Tab-separated table of C-alpha atoms and ligand atoms in Angstrom:
chain	number	residue	atom	x	y	z
T	342	MET	CA	4.759	-18.491	9.449
T	343	SER	CA	2.459	-20.308	11.888
T	344	GLN	CA	0.072	-17.618	12.394
T	345	THR	CA	-1.977	-16.826	9.495
T	346	THR	CA	-3.159	-13.187	9.905
T	347	TRP	CA	-1.037	-9.897	10.597
T	348	ARG	CA	-1.987	-7.847	13.606
T	349	GLU	CA	-2.295	-4.337	12.042
T	350	LEU	CA	-1.595	-1.218	13.976
T	351	HIS	CA	-2.213	2.204	12.282
T	352	TYR	CA	-0.978	5.306	13.300
T	353	LYS	CA	-1.906	9.047	12.036
T	354	GLU	CA	1.583	10.367	12.651
T	355	ILE	CA	4.544	8.819	14.282
T	356	ASP	CA	8.376	9.248	14.393
T	357	SER	CA	9.008	6.076	12.438
T	358	THR	CA	7.241	2.863	12.193
T	359	ASN	CA	10.289	0.801	12.722
T	360	LEU	CA	11.201	2.713	16.197
T	361	GLN	CA	7.608	2.277	16.943
T	362	ALA	CA	7.774	-1.741	15.967
T	363	LYS	CA	10.881	-1.965	18.354
T	364	ARG	CA	9.277	0.219	21.217
T	365	LEU	CA	6.416	-2.360	20.936
T	366	ALA	CA	8.312	-5.237	21.011
T	367	ARG	CA	10.311	-4.405	23.854
T	368	GLU	CA	7.104	-3.668	25.849
T	369	TRP	CA	5.421	-6.775	24.750
T	370	LYS	CA	8.427	-8.807	25.923
T	371	ALA	CA	8.490	-7.072	29.006
T	372	GLN	CA	4.887	-7.440	29.892
T	373	ALA	CA	3.496	-10.442	32.260
T	374	GLU	CA	0.446	-10.997	30.138
T	375	THR	CA	-0.091	-9.443	26.678
T	376	SER	CA	-2.442	-10.875	23.598
T	377	PHE	CA	0.394	-9.643	21.385
T	378	ARG	CA	2.781	-12.445	22.620
T	379	THR	CA	2.346	-16.172	22.773
T	380	GLY	CA	5.069	-17.800	25.064
T	381	ASP	CA	8.076	-15.841	24.187
T	382	ARG	CA	7.107	-14.846	20.476
T	383	ILE	CA	5.632	-11.760	19.485
T	384	GLU	CA	2.705	-12.235	17.363
T	385	LYS	CA	3.245	-11.124	13.804
T	386	THR	CA	2.356	-7.302	13.526
T	387	VAL	CA	2.375	-4.676	10.867
T	388	ILE	CA	2.433	-0.838	11.794
T	389	THR	CA	1.782	1.635	9.597
T	390	ALA	CA	1.418	5.438	9.576
T	391	ASP	CA	-0.006	8.168	7.318
T	392	SER	CA	3.243	10.219	8.255
T	393	GLN	CA	6.432	9.713	9.857
T	394	THR	CA	8.275	12.810	11.303
T	395	ALA	CA	11.531	10.988	11.562
T	396	GLY	CA	11.436	8.330	8.824
T	397	ARG	CA	14.808	6.297	8.930
T	398	GLY	CA	16.467	4.909	5.849
T	399	ARG	CA	19.709	2.633	5.454
T	400	LEU	CA	23.253	4.033	6.541
T	401	GLY	CA	21.847	6.419	9.043
T	402	ARG	CA	20.162	8.625	6.305
T	403	SER	CA	16.655	10.060	6.842
T	404	TRP	CA	13.563	8.645	4.816
T	405	ASP	CA	11.038	11.686	3.351
T	406	SER	CA	7.649	10.433	4.538
T	407	PRO	CA	4.773	12.744	4.111
T	408	ALA	CA	1.303	12.387	4.928
T	409	GLY	CA	-0.806	10.135	2.697
T	410	SER	CA	1.657	10.047	-0.251
T	411	GLY	CA	3.296	6.563	0.399
T	412	LEU	CA	3.156	3.600	2.318
T	413	TRP	CA	5.235	3.662	5.503
T	414	MET	CA	5.167	0.002	6.893
T	415	SER	CA	7.229	-2.077	9.405
T	416	LEU	CA	6.523	-5.821	9.530
T	417	LEU	CA	7.521	-7.072	13.221
T	418	PHE	CA	7.820	-10.820	13.682
T	419	CYS	CA	10.015	-13.609	15.141
T	420	PRO	CA	11.389	-15.633	12.411
T	421	ASP	CA	13.213	-19.202	12.953
T	422	LEU	CA	16.475	-18.078	11.740
T	423	LEU	CA	19.979	-17.679	13.065
T	424	PRO	CA	20.909	-13.980	13.489
T	425	ALA	CA	23.417	-14.740	10.509
T	426	SER	CA	20.735	-15.362	8.141
T	427	ALA	CA	18.703	-12.199	9.029
T	428	SER	CA	19.884	-10.196	6.150
T	429	MET	CA	18.228	-12.482	3.691
T	430	LEU	CA	14.796	-11.336	4.899
T	431	THR	CA	15.462	-8.170	3.205
T	432	LEU	CA	15.559	-9.754	-0.288
T	433	VAL	CA	12.369	-11.712	0.680
T	434	ALA	CA	10.963	-8.516	1.459
T	435	ALA	CA	11.994	-7.077	-1.620
T	436	LEU	CA	10.258	-9.589	-3.650
T	437	ALA	CA	7.363	-9.403	-1.912
T	438	ALA	CA	7.058	-5.529	-2.017
T	439	ALA	CA	7.834	-5.809	-6.013
T	440	LYS	CA	5.076	-8.503	-6.325
T	441	GLY	CA	2.567	-6.415	-4.223
T	442	ILE	CA	3.329	-3.323	-6.116
T	443	GLU	CA	2.607	-5.592	-9.537
T	444	GLN	CA	-0.579	-6.817	-8.122
T	445	THR	CA	-1.809	-3.329	-7.302
T	446	VAL	CA	-0.757	-0.967	-10.195
T	447	SER	CA	0.563	-1.613	-13.851
T	448	LEU	CA	4.189	-1.862	-12.987
T	449	LYS	CA	6.846	-4.138	-12.882
T	450	PRO	CA	9.276	-3.184	-10.300
T	451	GLN	CA	12.899	-4.292	-10.628
T	452	ILE	CA	15.117	-4.928	-7.949
T	453	LYS	CA	18.597	-2.688	-7.195
T	454	TRP	CA	20.562	-5.264	-4.939
T	455	PRO	CA	19.978	-5.991	-2.289
T	456	ASN	CA	16.695	-4.142	-1.499
T	457	ASP	CA	15.971	-0.970	-3.262
T	458	LEU	CA	12.959	-1.364	-5.807
T	459	VAL	CA	13.566	0.791	-9.032
T	460	SER	CA	11.258	1.584	-12.083
T	461	ASP	CA	12.520	3.834	-14.893
T	462	GLY	CA	15.798	3.698	-13.339
T	463	LYS	CA	14.892	5.604	-10.246
T	464	LYS	CA	13.817	4.431	-6.971
T	465	ILE	CA	10.651	3.869	-5.719
T	466	CYS	CA	10.754	1.798	-2.609
T	467	GLY	CA	13.487	1.065	0.110
T	468	ILE	CA	13.806	-1.426	3.000
T	469	LEU	CA	15.346	-1.183	6.217
T	470	THR	CA	15.750	-4.262	8.325
T	471	GLU	CA	16.630	-4.335	11.790
T	472	MET	CA	16.738	-7.128	14.547
T	473	HIS	CA	17.172	-7.879	18.160
T	474	ALA	CA	19.182	-10.908	18.680
T	475	ASP	CA	21.774	-12.381	20.729
T	476	LEU	CA	24.649	-14.482	19.290
T	477	HIS	CA	22.430	-17.621	18.467
T	478	GLN	CA	18.882	-16.365	18.693
T	479	ILE	CA	16.671	-13.669	16.851
T	480	GLU	CA	14.449	-12.138	19.553
T	481	TYR	CA	12.406	-10.219	16.830
T	482	VAL	CA	12.790	-8.498	13.332
T	483	VAL	CA	11.684	-5.324	12.007
T	484	VAL	CA	11.448	-4.935	8.198
T	485	GLY	CA	10.506	-1.649	7.281
T	486	ILE	CA	9.161	-0.928	3.688
T	487	GLY	CA	8.560	2.747	2.294
T	488	ILE	CA	6.770	3.039	-0.987
T	489	ASN	CA	6.730	6.259	-2.754
T	490	VAL	CA	3.116	6.217	-3.891
T	491	THR	CA	1.882	9.363	-4.989
T	492	MET	CA	4.728	11.875	-4.752
T	493	THR	CA	5.601	14.119	-7.488
T	494	ASP	CA	8.029	16.424	-5.220
T	495	PHE	CA	11.258	14.960	-3.623
T	496	PRO	CA	13.836	16.859	-1.592
T	497	PRO	CA	16.595	17.993	-3.976
T	498	GLU	CA	19.204	15.543	-2.647
T	499	ILE	CA	17.287	12.578	-3.651
T	500	GLY	CA	15.378	14.317	-6.907
T	501	GLN	CA	17.510	12.684	-9.446
T	502	LYS	CA	17.146	9.327	-8.416
T	503	ALA	CA	13.676	8.967	-6.659
T	504	THR	CA	10.199	8.401	-8.266
T	505	SER	CA	6.808	7.305	-7.163
T	506	LEU	CA	4.238	4.444	-8.407
T	507	TYR	CA	2.080	7.308	-9.837
T	508	LEU	CA	4.914	9.096	-11.693
T	509	CYS	CA	5.600	5.676	-13.290
T	510	SER	CA	2.387	4.051	-13.975
T	511	GLY	CA	-0.285	7.107	-13.802
T	512	GLN	CA	-2.123	5.170	-11.459
T	513	LYS	CA	-3.059	6.255	-7.533
T	514	ALA	CA	-2.751	3.147	-5.605
T	515	ASP	CA	-4.935	2.317	-2.763
T	516	LEU	CA	-2.851	1.936	0.048
T	517	ASP	CA	-4.625	-0.144	2.107
T	518	ARG	CA	-4.852	-2.657	-1.048
T	519	LEU	CA	-1.061	-2.328	-1.284
T	520	LYS	CA	-0.354	-3.130	2.153
T	521	LYS	CA	-2.447	-6.331	1.725
T	522	GLU	CA	-0.977	-7.506	-1.302
T	523	ILE	CA	2.399	-7.021	0.210
T	524	LEU	CA	1.766	-8.933	3.253
T	525	LYS	CA	0.082	-11.897	1.260
T	526	ALA	CA	3.207	-12.014	-0.943
T	527	PHE	CA	5.474	-11.491	1.940
T	528	ASP	CA	3.703	-14.578	3.523
T	529	ASP	CA	3.981	-16.793	0.305
T	530	PHE	CA	7.773	-16.017	-0.243
T	531	TYR	CA	8.770	-16.308	3.409
T	532	GLU	CA	6.970	-19.952	3.262
T	533	VAL	CA	9.237	-20.939	0.103
T	534	PHE	CA	12.434	-19.362	1.883
T	535	ARG	CA	11.709	-21.334	5.050
T	536	GLN	CA	11.933	-24.429	3.178
T	537	LYS	CA	15.474	-24.558	2.901
T	538	GLY	CA	16.352	-21.577	5.153
T	539	ASP	CA	18.149	-19.709	2.393
T	540	LEU	CA	17.338	-18.050	-1.011
T	541	SER	CA	17.940	-21.229	-3.284
T	542	LEU	CA	14.359	-21.522	-4.284
T	543	LEU	CA	14.015	-17.841	-4.846
T	544	LYS	CA	17.088	-17.042	-6.577
T	545	GLU	CA	15.440	-17.177	-10.094
T	546	ALA	CA	12.303	-15.108	-9.169
T	547	TYR	CA	14.998	-12.522	-7.557
T	548	GLU	CA	17.044	-12.663	-10.698
T	549	GLU	CA	14.207	-12.300	-13.027
T	550	ARG	CA	13.928	-8.444	-11.349
T	551	LEU	CA	17.459	-7.862	-10.838
T	552	VAL	CA	18.285	-4.730	-12.561
T	553	SER	CA	21.734	-5.222	-13.010
T	554	LYS	CA	21.893	-8.915	-14.084
T	555	GLY	CA	24.050	-9.376	-16.892
T	556	LYS	CA	25.221	-5.682	-16.870
T	557	GLN	CA	28.524	-4.135	-16.192
T	558	VAL	CA	28.460	-2.646	-12.652
T	559	ARG	CA	30.764	-0.262	-10.380
T	560	ILE	CA	31.203	-1.496	-6.817
T	561	LEU	CA	31.953	1.098	-4.161
T	562	SER	CA	33.706	0.334	-0.919
T	563	ALA	CA	32.066	1.859	2.267
T	564	ALA	CA	35.132	4.220	2.200
T	565	SER	CA	34.585	5.553	-1.409
T	566	GLN	CA	30.807	6.255	-0.339
T	567	THR	CA	31.890	7.943	2.830
T	568	THR	CA	33.902	10.575	1.026
T	569	GLY	CA	31.616	10.745	-1.909
T	570	SER	CA	34.485	10.725	-4.459
T	571	GLY	CA	36.291	7.483	-3.899
T	572	GLU	CA	39.421	9.366	-3.354
T	573	SER	CA	40.175	8.188	0.148
T	574	GLY	CA	40.291	4.673	2.236
T	575	GLY	CA	39.513	2.755	-0.581
T	576	GLY	CA	43.109	1.728	-1.976
T	577	GLU	CA	43.765	0.307	-5.282
T	578	SER	CA	40.814	-0.602	-7.718
T	579	ALA	CA	40.603	-4.374	-7.003
T	580	GLY	CA	40.323	-5.472	-10.693
T	581	GLY	CA	43.023	-3.728	-12.649
T	582	ASP	CA	39.943	-2.220	-14.548
T	583	GLY	CA	40.830	1.572	-14.556
T	584	ALA	CA	38.077	2.225	-12.015
T	585	ALA	CA	38.714	4.985	-9.498
T	586	PRO	CA	40.306	4.197	-6.297
T	587	GLY	CA	38.038	2.523	-3.697
T	588	GLU	CA	35.552	1.122	-6.611
T	589	TRP	CA	35.958	-1.835	-9.123
T	590	THR	CA	33.984	-2.916	-12.048
T	591	GLY	CA	32.580	-6.353	-12.957
T	592	ILE	CA	30.014	-8.033	-14.801
T	593	CYS	CA	26.775	-9.075	-12.350
T	594	LEU	CA	25.939	-12.580	-12.581
T	595	GLY	CA	23.162	-13.017	-10.381
T	596	ILE	CA	22.875	-13.855	-6.441
T	597	SER	CA	24.008	-16.476	-4.296
T	598	GLU	CA	21.840	-18.652	-2.106
T	599	ASN	CA	22.910	-16.419	0.721
T	600	GLY	CA	21.803	-13.375	-1.091
T	601	GLY	CA	25.245	-12.298	-1.933
T	602	LEU	CA	25.862	-10.468	-5.363
T	603	LEU	CA	27.943	-12.699	-7.782
T	604	ILE	CA	30.558	-10.589	-9.674
T	605	ARG	CA	32.710	-11.758	-12.531
T	606	LYS	CA	35.728	-9.373	-12.082
T	607	VAL	CA	38.035	-8.402	-15.041
T	608	ASP	CA	40.283	-11.499	-14.059
T	609	GLY	CA	37.671	-13.729	-14.958
T	610	GLU	CA	37.407	-14.555	-10.969
T	611	THR	CA	33.852	-14.706	-9.583
T	612	GLU	CA	33.546	-12.716	-6.121
T	613	GLU	CA	30.565	-12.689	-4.158
T	614	ILE	CA	29.838	-9.320	-2.337
T	615	VAL	CA	28.013	-9.045	0.801
T	616	SER	CA	25.094	-6.683	1.639
T	617	GLY	CA	25.962	-3.872	3.701
T	618	GLU	CA	29.948	-4.030	2.662
T	619	VAL	CA	29.575	-2.038	-0.651
T	620	SER	CA	27.153	-0.261	-2.706
T	621	VAL	CA	26.669	-1.158	-6.312
T	622	ARG	CA	25.839	1.182	-9.302
T	623	GLY	CA	25.554	0.945	-13.044
T	624	ILE	CA	28.226	2.301	-15.018
T	625	TYR	CA	26.573	5.306	-15.829
T	626	GLY	CA	24.430	6.300	-12.840
T	627	TYR	CA	22.300	4.913	-10.022
T	628	VAL	CA	21.124	1.712	-11.532
D	541	LIG	C1	16.250	2.915	2.487
D	541	LIG	O1	17.161	3.597	3.191
D	541	LIG	O2	16.248	2.821	1.064
D	541	LIG	C2	15.430	2.397	3.279
D	541	LIG	C3	14.232	3.203	3.657
D	541	LIG	C4	12.995	2.519	4.652
D	541	LIG	C5	11.934	3.567	4.789
D	541	LIG	C6	10.953	2.721	5.555
D	541	LIG	S1	9.553	3.633	5.670
D	541	LIG	C7	8.963	2.535	6.769
D	541	LIG	C8	9.911	2.249	7.661
D	541	LIG	N1	9.987	3.204	8.862
D	541	LIG	C9	11.000	3.795	8.773
D	541	LIG	O3	11.513	4.658	9.532
D	541	LIG	N2	12.078	3.405	7.781
D	541	LIG	C10	11.246	2.252	7.069
């Protein structure tokens, strides 16, 4: 990105850093004069909060964000990208968050495609990317990153699959240091990503962390996730592999240069699955 430093805005409490980023972007776009914008482009800005009262996760879920126990941050910027390429930013952000964590505590997070970070088979970080765009141009992107840093208690519905940096490493990461390491890593990975406008130069780094690489995975259609049981809407299992309706299984080969997940099906064909369309699970559980 052309500008070298991130503008930083911090709130003690906010509904959601993603929502605030979008409100600010709209405000800055509408103002005749503001130092937060050069021409039409909003300056790259990171918004953090001690706590979020309405933290948001993917697929309309909520994100538990108690005070001081996690890093709740949103990156707001204007990438030179076509709207169709924006989903790749989520994978860039996953790499950056993993590297930032690794630089801060003794932990090597893995990535559960496309953008969850996991450690000890449980989730430590989630990413929610949102954008404002017309057909041809992105006006701005908000990449929200939530990291469970010192949390030891989780709501019952996620208790089985969530953990924190503290529970995995025994270390209490400094939130400011963690934020700075992530921003630095994001700038570095974004620069590499920009060279080709795709993930071809980052594929190796991503696959090194990809938890399902080389493993058998279950692919769950959106319909089977909605019902929670795979019993309706999913139709036949695609691979003739004995999986429940609405799901199919295969071996994860890695990612494509566009960030899709490559799966070798039981019939030997390779299928590329696209972020948002499905969920990927290990054969025995979440990863
Ligand atoms: C997920 O469902 O895994 C994505 C979770 C993203 C949570 C972060 S916390 C900071 C930012 N603000 C939000 O409201 N959500 C994101």
